[in-house]
Amino acid sequence: MDFFFYPSSVAVFGSFKEGAIAHEILRNIVEGGFEGRIVPVNPKGGTVEVAGRRFEIREKLEEPVDTAIIAVPAKIVPDLIDEIGPLIKGAVVISAGFSEVGNEELERELVERARKHGVRLIGPNCAGIFGVHGKFFGSFEVRVKPGGLALISQSGAFGGAALAMGNDEGVGFSAFVSYGNASDLNESDFLEYFADDPNTRAIALYIEGVKDGRRFLMALRYATSRKPVIVLKAGKSASGAKAAASHTGSLAGSYEIYRAAFRQAGAIEVEEMEEVFDAAKAFEMYKKAGKRVAVITNSGGPGVLATDKLERLGLEIARLSDETVERLKSFLPPQCSVKNPIDLIADADYERYKKTIEITCGDENVDSLLVICVPPIFIPSEEIARAVIDAECDKPVIVNFMAGELVRDGIELLEKSGIKNFPTPERAARALFWLSRR
Amino acid sequence: MDFFFYPSSVAVFGSFKEGAIAHEILRNIVEGGFEGRIVPVNPKGGTVEVAGRRFEIREKLEEPVDTAIIAVPAKIVPDLIDEIGPLIKGAVVISAGFSEVGNEELERELVERARKHGVRLIGPNCAGIFGVHGKFFGSFEVRVKPGGLALISQSGAFGGAALAMGNDEGVGFSAFVSYGNASDLNESDFLEYFADDPNTRAIALYIEGVKDGRRFLMALRYATSRKPVIVLKAGKSASGAKAAASHTGSLAGSYEIYRAAFRQAGAIEVEEMEEVFDAAKAFEMYKKAGKRVAVITNSGGPGVLATDKLERLGLEIARLSDETVERLKSFLPPQCSVKNPIDLIADADYERYKKTIEITCGDENVDSLLVICVPPIFIPSEEIARAVIDAECDKPVIVNFMAGELVRDGIELLEKSGIKNFPTPERAARALFWLSRR
């Protein structure tokens, strides 16, 4: 499927009037810096200008391209596929008006035409795809920062919202695919593909229901054997399942069966949208972590909140070795607490944080660290950020700098060094929980 | 206690060098627009300029003021209180170095001197206070937007972080108090005070432990009888309780006892820091809500997620009356779902949202509405925001516009009209859950 996510050439079909779907997709592809050939196609011809580049609109496609993105009225899509089938490897059909509105016949026809030419299909009724490391943004959704998360979404709108929110939350993406009606390729195919994609460090999957449970379980197992798969299942409650049935036509089936399948396959099931981002950020940074956590903080309260959450999630507050305690005592002011959670108190500076992280990291009773920083009063938050960056530690370090504008500079500095911030002590604790599930 | 939260004059004691605590507090008071008299005091005299205003620094306080804010070395605080006692009604002692570091004797002396003069004390070892509607920002913490939440925090650092984060999350504040060692006034006093404060619509309380359980339960009962009290209890787990003991000296006691007390008193206990903001926002807008929720969305997936969460929290997906269904059918496109969750589909515009909200709101089977909007493709999000604002509805409406920059304009417009946004479907569902607990 590289021709979808790392294409060397693409054609876009639809209207190129300002604001039309095809125009927006073309704009995204150009602004996203796609380096391959881009061919806009519309029978009316003409030209279109996006992001300062002017394109001839071809009346028909006459040269081979890897992938076609199609946003033309549903009823003409099958004939278009027939026409361009010999020239393309894959087609992403954005157009709606197929099985999701009862038009099963038209969808069947679309699939038959594609099969005839050996063309693979994504969609119809989808929001498109991103291959972020191929600089290919083949969707009207907001572009995202490059990173390790491949997002597979049965719901286009959920996917779009998750991309935008992920951007704000500091998630980096390797790919995005909204697969709509899944007429040909479905969640199982994408799971298998991203399992082997070298740019993808974790996969997030939003599903309401799957059609082929056995195939799905196999694909999920394969993927989880290679990298973490975060699953958000919608349609868990009775009313939710009914709503899903009318939304994606998913016969959601009993949630218990899905839950057992996720567990059996070793997937990371999250409960809420926000948790997708937290888990994704954790797995972009680390493969896994043990259960024994050391908490380091410059403020008691947030340290206590983190401790509560860690224990509640079944993690352990690491028992520091006598040697660690002695070494900490040797340089920390007497008001500091050298029991875990380690409280460096309000005036903790670069040295205090860095040394404490390094000593604690060296303790064989410690599997991972949770480092908290509330806005220091006398020094800029960047200084603490630098301590976290500079500290030598080969174990997972999850960071919670809070809050708001007061630590923005520190957080930016962390992110430049590939360290993602978690906004509350509890969300940081939950990140460690997911790491412990691998 | 109005002299603390609505003072007409204040004195600040400490160093007025750039960056010193007293200087930061003075800056906050001036920049926050305090309209009363402000008297900086330091035996060295001199002048200080903050925010373009120049102040004489008095060598001693010689005129009566409502409140003194004290950030001088701990050991001289008792004598200072003795000296200024006849001139002040209350003192906020920021200075640390009392019982929290084992200096019980000094703290006892402080309290005795204050009692002698009938002076009430907040602190010592605290982060100060805000009386937001009195434009009085008597703390070095970040200033906040005016609103309905009074935040009472045993931990100064937690309080500071919560103020900064609350700003970002769209919470409005009536007051803030960090009460530190609670040598005189404690959480119970503030609960009672804010219960009667006309600018406070909801109270949020962060505690690790209380000293007088019986008094606390009475104060909590009194407060909850007047307005919602949101409680975040830290030190719930075994390790958390130990950490709390070394942090605020709280003998946290069994969490089960606290939990029973919260429940018995009718407080809203939240589990995480983030939930404080969500609950606060809900209660800033509404007093309470029934259990039967109508979900209105322009995208199936998020509607399903909201539905799942509502059911999981024990709320009900309202069964719309036949009349409501007929009225919705009469104007909605046939692809829309008129079952709850009501799916207005991607091209939903102002009219579709407004009419649907109004019709659904009129249904006697519906207690409250959850309105979701993912970035509309063909119209700006402000248009949907306007529909929510304009719709006539006398029941609680909780809004989830997502995501990120794509709906920022819509969210701003909502907030200008006093409608607070919840960033995910699940957090919006949880807001309704808390409203249903009153």
PDB file of N, CA, C and O in Angstrom, chain B residues 235-292:
ATOM      1  N   GLY B 235      -4.300  12.151  48.538  1.00  0.00           N
ATOM      2  CA  GLY B 235      -3.868  11.281  49.623  1.00  0.00           C
ATOM      3  C   GLY B 235      -4.871  10.158  49.845  1.00  0.00           C
ATOM      4  O   GLY B 235      -5.153   9.779  50.969  1.00  0.00           O
ATOM      5  N   LYS B 236      -5.409   9.648  48.758  1.00  0.00           N
ATOM      6  CA  LYS B 236      -6.422   8.592  48.841  1.00  0.00           C
ATOM      7  C   LYS B 236      -5.794   7.217  48.958  1.00  0.00           C
ATOM      8  O   LYS B 236      -6.315   6.328  49.604  1.00  0.00           O
ATOM      9  N   SER B 237      -4.691   7.038  48.249  1.00  0.00           N
ATOM     10  CA  SER B 237      -4.033   5.727  48.256  1.00  0.00           C
ATOM     11  C   SER B 237      -3.097   5.641  49.461  1.00  0.00           C
ATOM     12  O   SER B 237      -2.817   6.641  50.118  1.00  0.00           O
ATOM     13  N   ALA B 238      -2.601   4.450  49.737  1.00  0.00           N
ATOM     14  CA  ALA B 238      -1.691   4.272  50.870  1.00  0.00           C
ATOM     15  C   ALA B 238      -0.456   5.159  50.713  1.00  0.00           C
ATOM     16  O   ALA B 238      -0.112   5.936  51.612  1.00  0.00           O
ATOM     17  N   SER B 239       0.195   5.097  49.544  1.00  0.00           N
ATOM     18  CA  SER B 239       1.397   5.914  49.345  1.00  0.00           C
ATOM     19  C   SER B 239       1.048   7.387  49.283  1.00  0.00           C
ATOM     20  O   SER B 239       1.823   8.238  49.736  1.00  0.00           O
ATOM     21  N   GLY B 240      -0.101   7.700  48.695  1.00  0.00           N
ATOM     22  CA  GLY B 240      -0.530   9.092  48.604  1.00  0.00           C
ATOM     23  C   GLY B 240      -0.758   9.677  49.990  1.00  0.00           C
ATOM     24  O   GLY B 240      -0.398  10.823  50.264  1.00  0.00           O
ATOM     25  N   ALA B 241      -1.359   8.890  50.869  1.00  0.00           N
ATOM     26  CA  ALA B 241      -1.626   9.370  52.226  1.00  0.00           C
ATOM     27  C   ALA B 241      -0.319   9.639  52.960  1.00  0.00           C
ATOM     28  O   ALA B 241      -0.174  10.639  53.666  1.00  0.00           O
ATOM     29  N   LYS B 242       0.650   8.737  52.763  1.00  0.00           N
ATOM     30  CA  LYS B 242       1.962   8.941  53.391  1.00  0.00           C
ATOM     31  C   LYS B 242       2.608  10.221  52.876  1.00  0.00           C
ATOM     32  O   LYS B 242       3.163  11.009  53.641  1.00  0.00           O
ATOM     33  N   ALA B 243       2.521  10.425  51.558  1.00  0.00           N
ATOM     34  CA  ALA B 243       3.119  11.620  50.963  1.00  0.00           C
ATOM     35  C   ALA B 243       2.431  12.873  51.480  1.00  0.00           C
ATOM     36  O   ALA B 243       3.074  13.886  51.747  1.00  0.00           O
ATOM     37  N   ALA B 244       1.110  12.810  51.638  1.00  0.00           N
ATOM     38  CA  ALA B 244       0.368  13.964  52.148  1.00  0.00           C
ATOM     39  C   ALA B 244       0.810  14.288  53.562  1.00  0.00           C
ATOM     40  O   ALA B 244       0.945  15.454  53.943  1.00  0.00           O
ATOM     41  N   ALA B 245       1.061  13.250  54.351  1.00  0.00           N
ATOM     42  CA  ALA B 245       1.485  13.460  55.733  1.00  0.00           C
ATOM     43  C   ALA B 245       2.781  14.244  55.768  1.00  0.00           C
ATOM     44  O   ALA B 245       2.958  15.150  56.586  1.00  0.00           O
ATOM     45  N   SER B 246       3.709  13.932  54.837  1.00  0.00           N
ATOM     46  CA  SER B 246       4.966  14.656  54.869  1.00  0.00           C
ATOM     47  C   SER B 246       4.836  16.008  54.175  1.00  0.00           C
ATOM     48  O   SER B 246       5.645  16.892  54.370  1.00  0.00           O
ATOM     49  N   HIS B 247       3.795  16.199  53.381  1.00  0.00           N
ATOM     50  CA  HIS B 247       3.630  17.470  52.669  1.00  0.00           C
ATOM     51  C   HIS B 247       2.915  18.508  53.523  1.00  0.00           C
ATOM     52  O   HIS B 247       3.461  19.546  53.842  1.00  0.00           O
ATOM     53  N   THR B 248       1.673  18.243  53.900  1.00  0.00           N
ATOM     54  CA  THR B 248       0.945  19.246  54.688  1.00  0.00           C
ATOM     55  C   THR B 248       0.766  18.808  56.129  1.00  0.00           C
ATOM     56  O   THR B 248       0.033  19.433  56.880  1.00  0.00           O
ATOM     57  N   GLY B 249       1.442  17.715  56.512  1.00  0.00           N
ATOM     58  CA  GLY B 249       1.300  17.235  57.879  1.00  0.00           C
ATOM     59  C   GLY B 249      -0.081  16.681  58.150  1.00  0.00           C
ATOM     60  O   GLY B 249      -0.494  16.511  59.278  1.00  0.00           O
ATOM     61  N   SER B 250      -0.834  16.423  57.036  1.00  0.00           N
ATOM     62  CA  SER B 250      -2.191  15.925  57.193  1.00  0.00           C
ATOM     63  C   SER B 250      -2.167  14.464  57.586  1.00  0.00           C
ATOM     64  O   SER B 250      -1.583  13.641  56.887  1.00  0.00           O
ATOM     65  N   LEU B 251      -2.840  14.138  58.682  1.00  0.00           N
ATOM     66  CA  LEU B 251      -3.107  12.736  58.944  1.00  0.00           C
ATOM     67  C   LEU B 251      -4.332  12.434  58.118  1.00  0.00           C
ATOM     68  O   LEU B 251      -5.466  12.705  58.516  1.00  0.00           O
ATOM     69  N   ALA B 252      -4.083  11.956  56.914  1.00  0.00           N
ATOM     70  CA  ALA B 252      -5.165  11.892  55.943  1.00  0.00           C
ATOM     71  C   ALA B 252      -6.284  10.990  56.451  1.00  0.00           C
ATOM     72  O   ALA B 252      -7.447  11.193  56.150  1.00  0.00           O
ATOM     73  N   GLY B 253      -5.959  10.023  57.285  1.00  0.00           N
ATOM     74  CA  GLY B 253      -6.992   9.124  57.785  1.00  0.00           C
ATOM     75  C   GLY B 253      -7.498   8.262  56.657  1.00  0.00           C
ATOM     76  O   GLY B 253      -7.045   8.364  55.524  1.00  0.00           O
ATOM     77  N   SER B 254      -8.456   7.431  56.959  1.00  0.00           N
ATOM     78  CA  SER B 254      -8.961   6.539  55.925  1.00  0.00           C
ATOM     79  C   SER B 254      -9.748   7.328  54.899  1.00  0.00           C
ATOM     80  O   SER B 254     -10.618   8.142  55.225  1.00  0.00           O
ATOM     81  N   TYR B 255      -9.430   7.077  53.635  1.00  0.00           N
ATOM     82  CA  TYR B 255     -10.138   7.768  52.569  1.00  0.00           C
ATOM     83  C   TYR B 255     -11.624   7.433  52.605  1.00  0.00           C
ATOM     84  O   TYR B 255     -12.471   8.269  52.296  1.00  0.00           O
ATOM     85  N   GLU B 256     -11.937   6.218  53.030  1.00  0.00           N
ATOM     86  CA  GLU B 256     -13.345   5.800  53.075  1.00  0.00           C
ATOM     87  C   GLU B 256     -14.173   6.741  53.937  1.00  0.00           C
ATOM     88  O   GLU B 256     -15.333   7.026  53.629  1.00  0.00           O
ATOM     89  N   ILE B 257     -13.574   7.215  55.026  1.00  0.00           N
ATOM     90  CA  ILE B 257     -14.303   8.126  55.913  1.00  0.00           C
ATOM     91  C   ILE B 257     -14.586   9.450  55.205  1.00  0.00           C
ATOM     92  O   ILE B 257     -15.689   9.976  55.256  1.00  0.00           O
ATOM     93  N   TYR B 258     -13.543   9.953  54.509  1.00  0.00           N
ATOM     94  CA  TYR B 258     -13.743  11.187  53.753  1.00  0.00           C
ATOM     95  C   TYR B 258     -14.829  11.009  52.695  1.00  0.00           C
ATOM     96  O   TYR B 258     -15.704  11.841  52.522  1.00  0.00           O
ATOM     97  N   ARG B 259     -14.718   9.903  52.000  1.00  0.00           N
ATOM     98  CA  ARG B 259     -15.634   9.657  50.891  1.00  0.00           C
ATOM     99  C   ARG B 259     -17.078   9.632  51.394  1.00  0.00           C
ATOM    100  O   ARG B 259     -17.973  10.229  50.803  1.00  0.00           O
ATOM    101  N   ALA B 260     -17.266   8.946  52.508  1.00  0.00           N
ATOM    102  CA  ALA B 260     -18.608   8.875  53.087  1.00  0.00           C
ATOM    103  C   ALA B 260     -19.076  10.276  53.486  1.00  0.00           C
ATOM    104  O   ALA B 260     -20.242  10.632  53.274  1.00  0.00           O
ATOM    105  N   ALA B 261     -18.151  11.059  54.029  1.00  0.00           N
ATOM    106  CA  ALA B 261     -18.509  12.418  54.462  1.00  0.00           C
ATOM    107  C   ALA B 261     -18.909  13.273  53.254  1.00  0.00           C
ATOM    108  O   ALA B 261     -19.898  14.006  53.303  1.00  0.00           O
ATOM    109  N   PHE B 262     -18.126  13.187  52.185  1.00  0.00           N
ATOM    110  CA  PHE B 262     -18.453  13.963  50.977  1.00  0.00           C
ATOM    111  C   PHE B 262     -19.851  13.587  50.492  1.00  0.00           C
ATOM    112  O   PHE B 262     -20.666  14.438  50.157  1.00  0.00           O
ATOM    113  N   ARG B 263     -20.095  12.299  50.442  1.00  0.00           N
ATOM    114  CA  ARG B 263     -21.367  11.814  49.923  1.00  0.00           C
ATOM    115  C   ARG B 263     -22.518  12.279  50.817  1.00  0.00           C
ATOM    116  O   ARG B 263     -23.515  12.796  50.346  1.00  0.00           O
ATOM    117  N   GLN B 264     -22.302  12.100  52.124  1.00  0.00           N
ATOM    118  CA  GLN B 264     -23.342  12.453  53.087  1.00  0.00           C
ATOM    119  C   GLN B 264     -23.677  13.940  53.012  1.00  0.00           C
ATOM    120  O   GLN B 264     -24.828  14.326  53.128  1.00  0.00           O
ATOM    121  N   ALA B 265     -22.640  14.749  52.784  1.00  0.00           N
ATOM    122  CA  ALA B 265     -22.854  16.191  52.743  1.00  0.00           C
ATOM    123  C   ALA B 265     -23.373  16.648  51.383  1.00  0.00           C
ATOM    124  O   ALA B 265     -23.759  17.800  51.219  1.00  0.00           O
ATOM    125  N   GLY B 266     -23.367  15.759  50.409  1.00  0.00           N
ATOM    126  CA  GLY B 266     -23.848  16.153  49.081  1.00  0.00           C
ATOM    127  C   GLY B 266     -22.826  16.909  48.260  1.00  0.00           C
ATOM    128  O   GLY B 266     -23.165  17.672  47.362  1.00  0.00           O
ATOM    129  N   ALA B 267     -21.535  16.709  48.555  1.00  0.00           N
ATOM    130  CA  ALA B 267     -20.494  17.353  47.756  1.00  0.00           C
ATOM    131  C   ALA B 267     -20.286  16.571  46.453  1.00  0.00           C
ATOM    132  O   ALA B 267     -20.631  15.401  46.356  1.00  0.00           O
ATOM    133  N   ILE B 268     -19.729  17.245  45.457  1.00  0.00           N
ATOM    134  CA  ILE B 268     -19.424  16.621  44.178  1.00  0.00           C
ATOM    135  C   ILE B 268     -17.960  16.210  44.239  1.00  0.00           C
ATOM    136  O   ILE B 268     -17.069  17.047  44.067  1.00  0.00           O
ATOM    137  N   GLU B 269     -17.677  14.957  44.478  1.00  0.00           N
ATOM    138  CA  GLU B 269     -16.281  14.553  44.533  1.00  0.00           C
ATOM    139  C   GLU B 269     -15.779  14.180  43.146  1.00  0.00           C
ATOM    140  O   GLU B 269     -16.372  13.341  42.461  1.00  0.00           O
ATOM    141  N   VAL B 270     -14.685  14.816  42.731  1.00  0.00           N
ATOM    142  CA  VAL B 270     -14.095  14.479  41.443  1.00  0.00           C
ATOM    143  C   VAL B 270     -12.810  13.696  41.686  1.00  0.00           C
ATOM    144  O   VAL B 270     -12.240  13.721  42.774  1.00  0.00           O
ATOM    145  N   GLU B 271     -12.378  13.021  40.641  1.00  0.00           N
ATOM    146  CA  GLU B 271     -11.294  12.054  40.755  1.00  0.00           C
ATOM    147  C   GLU B 271      -9.971  12.656  40.298  1.00  0.00           C
ATOM    148  O   GLU B 271      -8.904  12.230  40.720  1.00  0.00           O
ATOM    149  N   GLU B 272     -10.037  13.647  39.398  1.00  0.00           N
ATOM    150  CA  GLU B 272      -8.824  14.183  38.798  1.00  0.00           C
ATOM    151  C   GLU B 272      -8.883  15.707  38.717  1.00  0.00           C
ATOM    152  O   GLU B 272      -9.955  16.289  38.671  1.00  0.00           O
ATOM    153  N   MET B 273      -7.701  16.282  38.631  1.00  0.00           N
ATOM    154  CA  MET B 273      -7.575  17.733  38.525  1.00  0.00           C
ATOM    155  C   MET B 273      -8.395  18.294  37.372  1.00  0.00           C
ATOM    156  O   MET B 273      -9.099  19.292  37.517  1.00  0.00           O
ATOM    157  N   GLU B 274      -8.317  17.663  36.220  1.00  0.00           N
ATOM    158  CA  GLU B 274      -9.017  18.163  35.039  1.00  0.00           C
ATOM    159  C   GLU B 274     -10.520  18.220  35.268  1.00  0.00           C
ATOM    160  O   GLU B 274     -11.211  19.101  34.758  1.00  0.00           O
ATOM    161  N   GLU B 275     -11.025  17.277  36.047  1.00  0.00           N
ATOM    162  CA  GLU B 275     -12.456  17.232  36.300  1.00  0.00           C
ATOM    163  C   GLU B 275     -12.919  18.411  37.155  1.00  0.00           C
ATOM    164  O   GLU B 275     -14.091  18.794  37.102  1.00  0.00           O
ATOM    165  N   VAL B 276     -12.013  18.960  37.949  1.00  0.00           N
ATOM    166  CA  VAL B 276     -12.365  20.164  38.714  1.00  0.00           C
ATOM    167  C   VAL B 276     -12.838  21.250  37.750  1.00  0.00           C
ATOM    168  O   VAL B 276     -13.856  21.906  37.971  1.00  0.00           O
ATOM    169  N   PHE B 277     -12.092  21.421  36.649  1.00  0.00           N
ATOM    170  CA  PHE B 277     -12.427  22.484  35.699  1.00  0.00           C
ATOM    171  C   PHE B 277     -13.757  22.194  34.997  1.00  0.00           C
ATOM    172  O   PHE B 277     -14.577  23.078  34.808  1.00  0.00           O
ATOM    173  N   ASP B 278     -13.930  20.958  34.599  1.00  0.00           N
ATOM    174  CA  ASP B 278     -15.168  20.616  33.894  1.00  0.00           C
ATOM    175  C   ASP B 278     -16.370  20.822  34.799  1.00  0.00           C
ATOM    176  O   ASP B 278     -17.380  21.403  34.387  1.00  0.00           O
ATOM    177  N   ALA B 279     -16.268  20.350  36.034  1.00  0.00           N
ATOM    178  CA  ALA B 279     -17.388  20.513  36.963  1.00  0.00           C
ATOM    179  C   ALA B 279     -17.610  21.997  37.248  1.00  0.00           C
ATOM    180  O   ALA B 279     -18.757  22.471  37.250  1.00  0.00           O
ATOM    181  N   ALA B 280     -16.526  22.734  37.438  1.00  0.00           N
ATOM    182  CA  ALA B 280     -16.653  24.168  37.735  1.00  0.00           C
ATOM    183  C   ALA B 280     -17.351  24.893  36.592  1.00  0.00           C
ATOM    184  O   ALA B 280     -18.245  25.717  36.812  1.00  0.00           O
ATOM    185  N   LYS B 281     -16.952  24.582  35.361  1.00  0.00           N
ATOM    186  CA  LYS B 281     -17.569  25.240  34.210  1.00  0.00           C
ATOM    187  C   LYS B 281     -19.066  24.925  34.141  1.00  0.00           C
ATOM    188  O   LYS B 281     -19.889  25.801  33.879  1.00  0.00           O
ATOM    189  N   ALA B 282     -19.408  23.667  34.379  1.00  0.00           N
ATOM    190  CA  ALA B 282     -20.824  23.279  34.335  1.00  0.00           C
ATOM    191  C   ALA B 282     -21.616  24.065  35.373  1.00  0.00           C
ATOM    192  O   ALA B 282     -22.682  24.618  35.075  1.00  0.00           O
ATOM    193  N   PHE B 283     -21.065  24.152  36.594  1.00  0.00           N
ATOM    194  CA  PHE B 283     -21.803  24.808  37.674  1.00  0.00           C
ATOM    195  C   PHE B 283     -21.720  26.333  37.601  1.00  0.00           C
ATOM    196  O   PHE B 283     -22.512  27.021  38.231  1.00  0.00           O
ATOM    197  N   GLU B 284     -20.751  26.860  36.880  1.00  0.00           N
ATOM    198  CA  GLU B 284     -20.789  28.295  36.640  1.00  0.00           C
ATOM    199  C   GLU B 284     -22.002  28.647  35.775  1.00  0.00           C
ATOM    200  O   GLU B 284     -22.562  29.730  35.883  1.00  0.00           O
ATOM    201  N   MET B 285     -22.390  27.711  34.897  1.00  0.00           N
ATOM    202  CA  MET B 285     -23.498  27.992  33.974  1.00  0.00           C
ATOM    203  C   MET B 285     -24.858  27.576  34.522  1.00  0.00           C
ATOM    204  O   MET B 285     -25.852  28.259  34.317  1.00  0.00           O
ATOM    205  N   TYR B 286     -24.904  26.397  35.173  1.00  0.00           N
ATOM    206  CA  TYR B 286     -26.205  25.849  35.566  1.00  0.00           C
ATOM    207  C   TYR B 286     -26.180  25.341  37.001  1.00  0.00           C
ATOM    208  O   TYR B 286     -25.170  24.875  37.486  1.00  0.00           O
ATOM    209  N   LYS B 287     -27.349  25.385  37.629  1.00  0.00           N
ATOM    210  CA  LYS B 287     -27.464  24.902  39.009  1.00  0.00           C
ATOM    211  C   LYS B 287     -27.499  23.386  39.068  1.00  0.00           C
ATOM    212  O   LYS B 287     -26.909  22.756  39.927  1.00  0.00           O
ATOM    213  N   LYS B 288     -28.257  22.777  38.138  1.00  0.00           N
ATOM    214  CA  LYS B 288     -28.372  21.321  38.106  1.00  0.00           C
ATOM    215  C   LYS B 288     -29.062  20.899  36.827  1.00  0.00           C
ATOM    216  O   LYS B 288     -29.487  21.744  36.033  1.00  0.00           O
ATOM    217  N   ALA B 289     -29.193  19.578  36.633  1.00  0.00           N
ATOM    218  CA  ALA B 289     -29.889  19.075  35.446  1.00  0.00           C
ATOM    219  C   ALA B 289     -30.428  17.688  35.745  1.00  0.00           C
ATOM    220  O   ALA B 289     -29.862  16.960  36.577  1.00  0.00           O
ATOM    221  N   GLY B 290     -31.494  17.319  35.066  1.00  0.00           N
ATOM    222  CA  GLY B 290     -32.030  15.965  35.204  1.00  0.00           C
ATOM    223  C   GLY B 290     -31.196  14.967  34.420  1.00  0.00           C
ATOM    224  O   GLY B 290     -30.164  15.316  33.838  1.00  0.00           O
ATOM    225  N   LYS B 291     -31.642  13.727  34.406  1.00  0.00           N
ATOM    226  CA  LYS B 291     -30.816  12.653  33.847  1.00  0.00           C
ATOM    227  C   LYS B 291     -31.050  12.385  32.366  1.00  0.00           C
ATOM    228  O   LYS B 291     -30.299  11.644  31.748  1.00  0.00           O
ATOM    229  N   ARG B 292     -32.143  12.903  31.795  1.00  0.00           N
ATOM    230  CA  ARG B 292     -32.499  12.507  30.433  1.00  0.00           C
ATOM    231  C   ARG B 292     -31.914  13.489  29.415  1.00  0.00           C
ATOM    232  O   ARG B 292     -32.387  14.611  29.280  1.00  0.00           O
TER     233      ARG B 292
END
